[in-house]
Coordinates of C-alpha atoms in Angstrom, one line a residue:
M1 CA 12.2 7.8 112.4
T2 CA 10.4 10.8 111.2
E3 CA 7.1 12.3 112.3
N4 CA 5.3 10.1 109.7
T5 CA 3.9 6.8 110.8
M6 CA 5.9 3.8 109.5
S7 CA 4.1 2.0 106.7
H8 CA 5.1 -1.5 107.8
P9 CA 5.1 -3.0 111.3
L10 CA 8.7 -4.3 110.8
H11 CA 9.9 -0.8 110.1
R12 CA 9.1 0.1 113.7
F13 CA 11.5 -2.5 115.1
V14 CA 14.1 -2.1 112.3
P15 CA 14.1 1.7 111.5
I16 CA 16.8 1.3 108.9
L17 CA 14.2 -0.2 106.6
D18 CA 12.3 3.1 106.8
W19 CA 15.0 5.7 106.3
G20 CA 17.0 3.4 104.0
R21 CA 14.2 3.5 101.4
R22 CA 14.6 7.2 101.0
Y23 CA 18.4 7.4 101.1
D24 CA 19.7 9.5 98.2
R25 CA 23.0 10.9 96.9
N26 CA 22.7 14.2 98.9
A27 CA 22.3 12.3 102.2
L28 CA 25.2 10.1 101.2
S29 CA 27.5 13.1 100.6
N30 CA 26.5 14.7 103.9
D31 CA 26.9 11.5 105.9
L32 CA 30.3 10.8 104.4
I33 CA 31.6 14.3 105.4
A34 CA 30.2 13.9 108.9
S35 CA 31.7 10.5 109.3
V36 CA 35.2 11.8 108.4
I37 CA 35.0 14.5 111.0
V38 CA 33.6 12.2 113.7
T39 CA 36.2 9.4 112.9
I40 CA 39.1 11.9 113.4
M41 CA 37.7 12.9 116.8
L42 CA 36.8 9.3 117.9
I43 CA 40.2 7.8 117.4
P44 CA 42.0 9.5 120.3
Q45 CA 38.7 9.7 122.3
S46 CA 38.1 5.9 122.1
L47 CA 41.7 5.2 123.2
A48 CA 41.2 7.6 126.1
Y49 CA 37.9 6.1 127.3
A50 CA 39.4 2.6 127.2
L51 CA 42.2 3.9 129.5
L52 CA 39.5 5.4 131.8
A53 CA 37.7 2.0 131.9
G54 CA 41.0 0.3 132.9
L55 CA 41.1 -1.7 129.6
P56 CA 43.7 -1.9 126.8
P57 CA 43.4 1.0 124.4
E58 CA 42.2 -1.1 121.5
A59 CA 39.0 -2.0 123.5
G60 CA 37.9 1.6 123.0
I61 CA 38.1 1.3 119.2
Y62 CA 36.4 -2.1 119.3
A63 CA 33.6 -0.7 121.3
S64 CA 33.1 2.0 118.7
I65 CA 32.6 -0.2 115.7
A66 CA 30.0 -3.0 116.0
P67 CA 27.9 -0.9 118.5
I68 CA 27.6 2.0 116.0
I69 CA 26.5 -0.3 113.2
L70 CA 23.9 -2.1 115.4
Y71 CA 22.5 1.2 116.6
A72 CA 22.2 2.5 113.1
I73 CA 20.1 -0.6 112.3
F74 CA 17.8 -0.5 115.4
G75 CA 18.0 3.1 116.7
T76 CA 15.6 5.9 115.8
S77 CA 17.8 9.0 116.2
R78 CA 19.4 10.4 113.0
A79 CA 22.3 12.1 114.8
L80 CA 23.1 10.1 117.9
A81 CA 26.6 8.7 117.9
V82 CA 27.0 5.6 120.1
G83 CA 30.2 4.4 121.8
P84 CA 32.3 4.7 124.9
V85 CA 31.5 7.8 127.0
A86 CA 33.2 9.2 130.1
V87 CA 30.6 8.5 132.8
V88 CA 29.8 4.9 131.6
S89 CA 33.6 4.2 131.3
L90 CA 34.1 5.4 134.9
L91 CA 31.2 3.2 136.1
T92 CA 32.7 0.3 134.2
A93 CA 36.1 0.7 135.9
S94 CA 34.5 1.1 139.3
T95 CA 32.3 -1.9 138.9
I96 CA 34.6 -4.5 137.5
G97 CA 37.5 -3.3 139.6
Q98 CA 35.7 -5.0 142.5
V99 CA 35.5 -8.4 140.9
A100 CA 38.8 -8.6 139.0
E101 CA 42.3 -7.1 139.0
Q102 CA 43.0 -4.6 136.2
G103 CA 45.2 -6.0 133.5
T104 CA 44.1 -9.6 133.9
A105 CA 42.0 -11.7 131.5
G106 CA 39.3 -11.8 134.1
Y107 CA 39.0 -8.0 134.0
A108 CA 38.4 -8.0 130.3
V109 CA 35.8 -10.8 130.6
A110 CA 34.0 -8.9 133.3
A111 CA 33.8 -5.9 131.0
L112 CA 32.3 -8.0 128.3
T113 CA 29.8 -9.5 130.8
L114 CA 28.9 -6.0 132.0
A115 CA 28.1 -5.0 128.4
F116 CA 26.1 -8.2 127.8
L117 CA 24.0 -7.7 130.9
S118 CA 23.5 -4.1 130.2
G119 CA 22.4 -4.8 126.6
A120 CA 20.1 -7.6 127.6
F121 CA 18.4 -5.5 130.2
L122 CA 17.9 -2.6 127.8
V123 CA 16.5 -4.9 125.1
L124 CA 14.1 -6.4 127.7
L125 CA 12.9 -3.0 128.7
G126 CA 12.4 -2.0 125.1
V127 CA 10.4 -5.2 124.2
L128 CA 8.2 -4.7 127.3
R129 CA 7.9 -0.9 126.4
L130 CA 9.1 0.1 129.8
G131 CA 11.1 3.2 128.8
F132 CA 9.1 5.3 131.2
L133 CA 11.0 3.8 134.1
A134 CA 13.9 6.1 133.2
N135 CA 11.6 9.0 134.3
F136 CA 12.2 8.0 137.9
L137 CA 15.6 9.7 137.7
S138 CA 14.9 13.4 138.1
H139 CA 16.9 15.9 136.0
P140 CA 18.4 17.7 139.0
V141 CA 19.7 14.3 140.4
I142 CA 21.1 13.4 137.0
A143 CA 22.8 16.8 136.7
G144 CA 24.3 16.3 140.2
F145 CA 25.5 12.8 139.4
I146 CA 27.1 13.9 136.2
T147 CA 28.8 16.9 137.8
A148 CA 30.3 14.6 140.6
S149 CA 31.3 12.0 138.0
G150 CA 33.1 14.7 136.0
I151 CA 35.1 15.6 139.1
L152 CA 35.9 12.0 139.8
I153 CA 37.0 11.3 136.3
A154 CA 39.3 14.3 136.2
A155 CA 40.7 13.4 139.5
S156 CA 41.3 9.8 138.4
Q157 CA 43.4 11.0 135.5
L158 CA 45.7 13.2 137.6
K159 CA 47.9 10.2 138.2
H160 CA 48.6 9.9 134.4
I161 CA 49.3 13.6 134.2
L162 CA 51.8 13.4 137.1
G163 CA 53.2 10.0 136.1
V164 CA 52.6 8.4 139.5
S165 CA 50.9 5.2 140.7
A166 CA 47.7 5.9 142.5
H167 CA 44.3 4.2 143.1
G168 CA 40.9 4.8 144.7
H169 CA 37.3 5.0 143.7
T170 CA 36.2 8.0 145.7
L171 CA 37.6 11.6 145.7
P172 CA 39.2 11.4 149.2
E173 CA 40.8 8.0 148.3
M174 CA 42.2 9.4 145.0
L175 CA 43.6 12.6 146.4
L176 CA 45.1 10.8 149.4
S177 CA 46.7 8.2 147.2
I178 CA 48.2 10.8 144.8
A179 CA 49.5 12.8 147.9
Q180 CA 51.3 9.6 149.1
H181 CA 53.0 9.1 145.7
L182 CA 54.1 12.7 145.0
N183 CA 57.7 11.7 145.4
E184 CA 57.3 9.6 142.2
I185 CA 56.3 12.6 140.0
N186 CA 57.9 12.4 136.5
W187 CA 58.3 16.0 135.5
I188 CA 58.6 15.3 131.8
T189 CA 55.2 13.6 132.0
V190 CA 53.9 16.6 133.8
V191 CA 55.1 18.9 131.1
I192 CA 53.5 16.7 128.4
G193 CA 50.2 16.5 130.2
V194 CA 50.0 20.2 131.1
L195 CA 50.9 21.3 127.6
A196 CA 48.4 18.9 126.0
A197 CA 45.6 20.0 128.3
G198 CA 46.4 23.6 127.8
F199 CA 46.4 23.2 124.0
L200 CA 43.1 21.3 124.1
F201 CA 41.5 23.9 126.2
W202 CA 42.7 26.6 123.8
V203 CA 41.5 24.6 120.8
R204 CA 38.0 24.2 122.3
G205 CA 37.5 27.9 122.9
N206 CA 39.7 29.8 120.4
L207 CA 40.7 27.8 117.3
K208 CA 37.4 27.9 115.5
P209 CA 36.9 31.7 115.9
L210 CA 40.5 32.2 114.8
L211 CA 40.0 30.1 111.6
N212 CA 36.8 32.0 110.8
K213 CA 38.7 35.3 111.0
L214 CA 41.3 33.9 108.7
G215 CA 38.6 33.0 106.2
T216 CA 39.0 29.2 106.3
G217 CA 36.2 27.3 104.6
P218 CA 33.5 25.9 106.9
L219 CA 34.4 22.2 106.2
L220 CA 38.2 22.7 106.8
T221 CA 37.4 24.8 109.9
D222 CA 35.3 22.0 111.3
L223 CA 38.0 19.4 110.5
L224 CA 40.7 21.4 112.2
A225 CA 38.6 22.4 115.2
K226 CA 37.4 18.9 115.9
G227 CA 40.9 17.5 115.2
G228 CA 42.5 19.2 118.2
P229 CA 43.0 16.0 120.1
V230 CA 44.5 14.4 117.0
F231 CA 47.1 17.2 116.8
A232 CA 47.9 16.8 120.5
V233 CA 48.3 13.0 119.9
V234 CA 50.6 13.4 116.9
A235 CA 52.8 16.1 118.5
T236 CA 53.3 14.3 121.8
T237 CA 53.8 10.9 120.1
L238 CA 56.5 12.4 117.8
A239 CA 58.1 14.1 120.8
V240 CA 58.3 10.9 122.9
W241 CA 59.6 8.9 119.9
G242 CA 62.1 11.5 118.7
L243 CA 63.5 12.3 122.1
N244 CA 63.3 8.7 123.4
L245 CA 61.3 9.9 126.4
G246 CA 60.0 6.4 127.1
E247 CA 63.5 5.7 128.6
E248 CA 63.0 8.7 130.9
G249 CA 60.0 7.1 132.6
V250 CA 57.2 8.6 130.4
R251 CA 54.4 6.0 130.3
I252 CA 53.3 5.1 126.8
V253 CA 50.4 3.1 125.3
G254 CA 52.7 0.5 123.8
D255 CA 51.7 -2.3 121.5
V256 CA 48.1 -2.2 120.2
P257 CA 46.9 -5.2 118.2
Q258 CA 46.6 -4.4 114.5
S259 CA 43.3 -6.1 113.8
L260 CA 39.5 -5.9 113.4
P261 CA 37.4 -6.4 116.5
P262 CA 37.7 -10.1 117.6
L263 CA 34.8 -12.3 118.4
T264 CA 34.5 -12.6 122.1
L265 CA 32.3 -14.3 124.7
P266 CA 31.1 -12.8 128.0
G267 CA 31.5 -14.8 131.1
L268 CA 28.3 -16.4 132.2
S269 CA 29.2 -17.9 135.6
S270 CA 26.5 -17.4 138.2
D271 CA 29.0 -15.7 140.6
L272 CA 30.1 -13.1 138.0
I273 CA 26.5 -12.4 136.8
G274 CA 25.4 -12.0 140.4
A275 CA 28.2 -9.5 141.1
L276 CA 27.5 -7.5 138.0
L277 CA 23.8 -7.6 137.5
L278 CA 22.8 -4.7 139.7
P279 CA 25.6 -2.4 138.5
A280 CA 24.7 -3.3 134.9
I281 CA 21.1 -2.2 135.5
L282 CA 22.2 1.1 137.0
I283 CA 24.7 1.7 134.2
S284 CA 21.9 0.9 131.7
I285 CA 19.5 3.4 133.3
I286 CA 22.2 6.2 133.4
G287 CA 23.3 5.5 129.9
F288 CA 19.7 5.4 128.5
V289 CA 18.8 8.7 130.3
E290 CA 21.9 10.5 128.9
S291 CA 21.4 9.0 125.4
V292 CA 17.7 9.7 125.0
S293 CA 18.1 13.2 126.3
V294 CA 20.7 13.9 123.6
A295 CA 18.6 12.1 120.9
Q296 CA 15.5 14.1 121.7
T297 CA 17.4 17.4 121.6
F298 CA 18.7 16.8 118.1
A299 CA 15.5 15.3 116.8
A300 CA 13.6 18.4 117.9
R301 CA 15.9 20.7 116.0
K302 CA 15.0 18.9 112.7
R303 CA 11.3 18.4 113.6
Q304 CA 11.8 14.6 113.8
R305 CA 10.9 12.4 116.7
I306 CA 12.4 9.3 118.4
D307 CA 10.8 6.4 120.0
P308 CA 12.2 5.9 123.5
D309 CA 11.2 2.2 123.7
Q310 CA 12.9 1.5 120.3
E311 CA 15.9 3.5 121.6
L312 CA 16.1 0.9 124.4
I313 CA 16.3 -1.8 121.8
G314 CA 18.9 0.1 119.7
L315 CA 21.1 0.8 122.7
G316 CA 20.7 -2.7 124.0
A317 CA 21.7 -4.1 120.6
A318 CA 24.8 -1.8 120.6
N319 CA 25.8 -3.1 124.1
L320 CA 25.3 -6.7 123.0
G321 CA 27.5 -6.0 120.0
A322 CA 30.2 -4.6 122.3
A323 CA 30.0 -7.8 124.4
F324 CA 30.7 -10.0 121.5
T325 CA 33.4 -7.9 119.8
G326 CA 35.9 -7.1 122.6
G327 CA 34.3 -3.9 123.9
F328 CA 32.6 -2.7 127.1
P329 CA 29.4 -0.8 127.9
V330 CA 28.5 2.0 125.5
T331 CA 25.8 4.6 125.1
G332 CA 25.0 7.7 123.1
G333 CA 27.6 10.4 123.8
F334 CA 26.9 14.1 123.9
S335 CA 30.2 15.4 122.5
R336 CA 30.4 13.0 119.6
S337 CA 26.7 13.4 118.8
V338 CA 27.1 17.2 118.7
V339 CA 30.0 16.8 116.3
N340 CA 28.0 14.4 114.2
F341 CA 25.0 16.8 114.1
D342 CA 27.0 19.9 113.4
A343 CA 28.9 18.1 110.7
G344 CA 25.7 17.6 108.8
A345 CA 24.8 14.0 109.3
E346 CA 21.5 13.2 107.7
T347 CA 20.9 9.6 108.7
P348 CA 22.4 6.8 110.9
A349 CA 24.4 5.8 107.9
A350 CA 26.9 8.4 109.0
G351 CA 27.5 6.1 112.0
I352 CA 28.1 3.1 109.7
F353 CA 30.7 5.1 107.7
T354 CA 32.3 6.1 111.0
A355 CA 32.5 2.5 112.0
V356 CA 34.2 1.6 108.7
G357 CA 36.7 4.4 109.2
L358 CA 37.5 3.2 112.8
A359 CA 37.9 -0.4 111.5
A360 CA 40.4 0.9 108.9
A361 CA 42.2 2.7 111.7
A362 CA 42.2 -0.5 113.8
V363 CA 43.9 -2.4 111.0
A364 CA 46.3 0.3 109.6
L365 CA 47.0 3.0 112.2
T366 CA 47.4 1.2 115.6
P367 CA 51.2 0.8 115.2
L368 CA 51.5 4.6 115.1
V369 CA 50.2 5.0 118.6
Y370 CA 52.9 2.9 120.2
F371 CA 54.8 5.9 121.6
L372 CA 51.6 7.8 122.5
P373 CA 52.0 9.1 126.1
K374 CA 49.2 8.2 128.5
A375 CA 49.4 11.7 129.8
T376 CA 48.0 13.0 126.5
L377 CA 45.0 10.6 126.7
A378 CA 44.5 11.7 130.3
A379 CA 44.5 15.4 129.2
T380 CA 41.9 14.5 126.5
I381 CA 39.6 13.0 129.1
I382 CA 40.1 15.9 131.6
V383 CA 39.2 18.5 129.0
A384 CA 36.2 16.5 127.8
V385 CA 34.7 15.8 131.2
L386 CA 35.2 19.2 132.8
A387 CA 32.6 20.4 130.4
L388 CA 30.2 18.1 132.3
V389 CA 30.8 19.8 135.6
D390 CA 28.1 22.3 136.3
F391 CA 27.8 23.7 139.8
S392 CA 25.2 26.2 138.7
I393 CA 22.6 23.5 139.2
L394 CA 23.1 24.0 143.0
R395 CA 22.4 27.7 142.7
K396 CA 19.4 27.2 140.4
T397 CA 17.8 24.5 142.6
W398 CA 18.4 26.5 145.8
A399 CA 16.5 29.4 144.3
Y400 CA 13.7 27.3 142.9
S401 CA 13.1 24.3 145.2
R402 CA 14.9 23.4 148.5
A403 CA 13.9 19.7 148.0
D404 CA 15.5 19.6 144.6
F405 CA 18.6 21.3 146.1
I406 CA 18.9 18.7 148.8
A407 CA 18.6 15.9 146.3
V408 CA 21.3 17.5 144.0
A409 CA 23.7 18.2 146.9
A410 CA 23.2 14.8 148.4
T411 CA 23.9 13.1 145.1
I412 CA 27.1 15.1 144.5
L413 CA 28.4 14.5 148.1
L414 CA 27.6 10.8 148.1
T415 CA 29.1 10.2 144.7
L416 CA 32.3 12.1 145.6
G417 CA 32.6 10.6 149.0
L418 CA 31.4 7.0 148.6
G419 CA 31.9 6.3 144.9
V420 CA 29.9 6.2 141.7
E421 CA 27.9 3.0 142.5
V422 CA 26.6 4.6 145.7
G423 CA 26.1 7.8 143.7
V424 CA 24.0 6.1 141.1
A425 CA 22.0 4.0 143.6
S426 CA 21.4 7.1 145.8
G427 CA 20.4 9.1 142.7
V428 CA 17.7 6.6 141.9
A429 CA 16.6 6.3 145.5
I430 CA 16.6 10.1 146.0
S431 CA 14.6 10.6 142.8
V432 CA 11.9 8.1 143.9
L433 CA 11.8 9.5 147.5
L434 CA 11.6 13.0 146.2
H435 CA 8.6 12.1 144.0
L436 CA 7.0 10.3 146.9
Y437 CA 7.6 13.2 149.3
K438 CA 6.1 15.7 146.8
T439 CA 3.0 13.6 146.1
S440 CA 2.5 12.6 149.7
R441 CA 1.6 16.2 150.5
P442 CA -0.7 17.1 147.6
H443 CA -1.8 20.6 147.0
V444 CA -5.4 21.0 148.2
A445 CA -6.9 24.4 147.9
E446 CA -10.1 25.7 149.5
V447 CA -11.9 27.6 146.8
G448 CA -14.7 30.1 146.4
L449 CA -16.7 31.6 143.5
V450 CA -15.1 34.5 141.6
P451 CA -17.9 37.1 141.6
G452 CA -19.8 37.4 138.3
T453 CA -18.4 34.2 136.9
Q454 CA -18.7 30.4 137.2
H455 CA -15.0 30.0 138.1
F456 CA -13.6 28.9 141.5
R457 CA -10.2 30.0 142.8
N458 CA -8.1 29.7 146.0
I459 CA -9.6 31.7 148.8
H460 CA -6.1 32.8 149.9
R461 CA -5.1 34.2 146.5
H462 CA -8.3 35.8 145.2
E463 CA -11.3 37.8 146.2
V464 CA -14.0 35.2 146.1
E465 CA -17.4 34.4 147.5
T466 CA -17.8 31.8 150.2
V467 CA -20.4 30.7 152.8
P468 CA -19.6 29.3 156.2
E469 CA -21.9 26.3 155.7
L470 CA -20.0 25.1 152.6
V471 CA -16.4 24.0 152.2
T472 CA -15.1 23.3 148.7
L473 CA -11.7 21.7 148.4
R474 CA -9.9 21.4 145.1
V475 CA -7.6 18.4 145.0
D476 CA -4.7 19.1 142.7
E477 CA -3.1 15.6 142.7
S478 CA -4.1 12.1 141.9
L479 CA -4.9 10.1 145.1
Y480 CA -3.0 7.0 145.9
F481 CA -1.7 5.1 148.9
V482 CA 1.0 7.7 149.7
N483 CA -1.2 10.7 150.0
A484 CA -4.6 9.3 150.9
R485 CA -4.2 9.8 154.6
F486 CA -3.1 13.4 154.1
L487 CA -6.6 14.2 152.6
E488 CA -8.3 12.5 155.5
D489 CA -6.5 14.5 158.1
L490 CA -6.9 17.8 156.2
I491 CA -10.7 17.4 156.0
Q492 CA -10.9 16.3 159.6
R493 CA -9.1 19.4 160.8
R494 CA -11.2 21.7 158.5
V495 CA -14.6 20.5 159.6
T496 CA -13.8 20.4 163.3
T497 CA -12.6 24.0 163.5
G498 CA -16.2 25.3 163.4
C499 CA -19.7 24.0 163.8
E500 CA -21.3 25.8 160.8
V501 CA -20.1 23.4 158.0
R502 CA -23.0 21.4 156.6
D503 CA -21.5 20.2 153.3
V504 CA -18.0 19.4 151.9
V505 CA -17.4 19.3 148.2
L506 CA -14.3 17.6 146.8
M507 CA -13.5 19.2 143.4
F508 CA -11.8 16.4 141.4
S509 CA -11.0 18.4 138.2
A510 CA -7.2 17.6 138.6
V511 CA -7.5 14.0 139.9
N512 CA -6.5 11.5 137.2
E513 CA -6.4 8.4 139.4
V514 CA -7.8 7.1 142.7
D515 CA -6.2 3.8 143.8
Y516 CA -7.8 1.3 146.3
S517 CA -6.0 2.8 149.3
A518 CA -7.4 6.3 148.4
L519 CA -10.8 4.7 147.8
E520 CA -10.8 3.4 151.3
S521 CA -9.8 6.8 152.6
L522 CA -12.7 8.4 150.8
E523 CA -15.0 5.8 152.4
A524 CA -13.6 6.6 155.8
I525 CA -14.1 10.4 155.2
N526 CA -17.6 9.7 154.1
S527 CA -18.4 7.7 157.2
R528 CA -17.0 10.3 159.6
L529 CA -18.8 13.2 157.9
K530 CA -22.0 11.2 158.0
D531 CA -21.6 10.7 161.7
M532 CA -21.1 14.5 162.0
R533 CA -24.2 15.1 159.8
V534 CA -22.1 16.8 157.2
G535 CA -22.7 15.9 153.5
L536 CA -19.8 14.7 151.3
H537 CA -20.1 15.6 147.6
L538 CA -17.9 15.2 144.6
S539 CA -17.7 17.5 141.5
E540 CA -16.0 17.6 138.1
V541 CA -15.0 13.9 138.4
K542 CA -13.1 12.8 135.2
G543 CA -14.6 9.9 133.2
P544 CA -12.0 7.2 133.9
V545 CA -12.0 8.0 137.6
M546 CA -15.9 8.0 137.6
D547 CA -15.9 4.6 135.9
R548 CA -13.8 3.1 138.7
L549 CA -15.8 4.8 141.5
Q550 CA -19.0 3.4 140.0
R551 CA -17.6 -0.1 140.4
S552 CA -17.0 0.5 144.1
H553 CA -19.1 0.6 147.3
L554 CA -18.5 4.3 147.8
I555 CA -21.2 5.4 145.3
E556 CA -23.8 3.4 147.1
V557 CA -23.0 4.8 150.6
L558 CA -22.0 8.3 149.6
N559 CA -23.4 10.8 152.0
G560 CA -24.1 13.3 149.3
E561 CA -24.2 13.9 145.5
I562 CA -21.9 13.9 142.5
F563 CA -22.1 17.1 140.4
L564 CA -21.0 17.6 136.8
S565 CA -19.5 21.0 137.6
Q566 CA -18.5 22.9 140.8
Y567 CA -20.9 25.7 139.8
D568 CA -23.8 23.2 140.0
A569 CA -22.8 22.3 143.6
W570 CA -22.5 26.0 144.4
Q571 CA -26.0 26.7 143.1
K572 CA -27.4 24.0 145.3
F573 CA -25.5 24.5 148.5
G574 CA -23.9 28.0 148.3
A575 CA -26.0 30.4 146.3
P576 CA -29.4 29.7 148.1
I577 CA -27.8 30.2 151.5
E578 CA -26.2 33.4 150.3
V579 CA -29.5 34.7 148.8
A580 CA -31.4 33.8 152.0
R581 CA -28.9 35.6 154.1
S582 CA -29.0 38.7 151.9
R583 CA -32.8 38.8 152.2
Q584 CA -32.7 38.5 155.9
A585 CA -30.3 41.4 156.0

């Protein structure tokens, strides 16, 4: 969706009707080129993320076909590429691993059900236009969770690099399990995994600059640079096949069905839904936050905009598509979206072409990955997720806000120590508690008049005029049940510290809301000040706030006046006193 308003109401809910009308040959050319590059990258990545989710490798390809098409129809981002991503795949494995055993039919059904519940929840939020709920997850907490998840994902793949059997959902469990099975290490697998990881790290940082120096064309450079995982897959698969390394204990992918995504049905038993409902909601929120952040970033670069509520519907439709075509929960991925954007994708049609390419691969190319070593897929995952690990967020939040630092550190430690479900839940809880903590202690500044002006500033930061008989408090936060008592206590302390105060003015220029609990607190403040023979006045009250106050009992019993501006209050209560005192002097 562009910055222009859509001409037909249906276009808002089905954005393809909008951009599809203006689709031209130039957009087709750019979208086709982008789809080729993205398809090359997604084939090994999709297989790898299915492995991470504990599902057969073909599930990764299936989860990248119908969801992409459905998002292209209902989504609003021109560059977002939807499909399996590392964090959501880890959450999927952690969640369904508690209700079914990996490798069983029940495990696959649970994955379908998780995608169905996630999709239904996202669509419901979109229809009700509740996208703002994702704002309850603060960015520092999200950064901490993703960093911890990156570490967990990398640790979970070490068993495939070493060729050992291991288990666990937390970092201590994984490391302990790997340590207990070190005697099972397959050194051929280790060599394959280490070489593949080293090659992929080298490709990520060095191949593109090298190709540019050699004068390779931009398109070929992009294809070769993004195709690094494909080279690793081809080389290691040929090595395993040619040297018959499967007989030496190297674990391979094996048979992958040669077919288009099947029609599947999620399990709808009450027990299964009850076990997966809360994790599905948490996965939906995490996936939506990641996806909408990526979409907004790319939209801003092209002066386009996205509709967060419609994004909920687009992502929900993608997950519902995954549920009915053999997939698992999906969302908009950062790495694939970057590739899609950099490759020049003009419209979501690039995603549709990518889906066609993946469908062709599912039909024609799956026999070629029979000898693909799982160590190579594990190396692909490790290289991809280590880019998510960012411990600098700890240093940045420590320097800027101790409360945010505590939230980030707690999220990282809880995720690593207790698992991703606890990490997600604690991230949501910490975000909400952090918001409540900050707003429970609103900034209230005592202000005075800046000499020669009609402006009022904090008496502790500026040279201002004040008089002992008048106290002016600027409330810099909306007032509601969490912080209402704080204002009561602050005023009580201020007016009892001396006996000269005759009037208190609450400057409401920054107050956007006063809920009923805060209204009762204002009435209590008014009553106490009245008993002390101190006037309570309001100034610079915003229109919507004033509309509500006028419907209340407070205006009738207010022990003072309401002023349009703080300067008006000063002229009545501050300036005359100051003039009288100067004359007496």
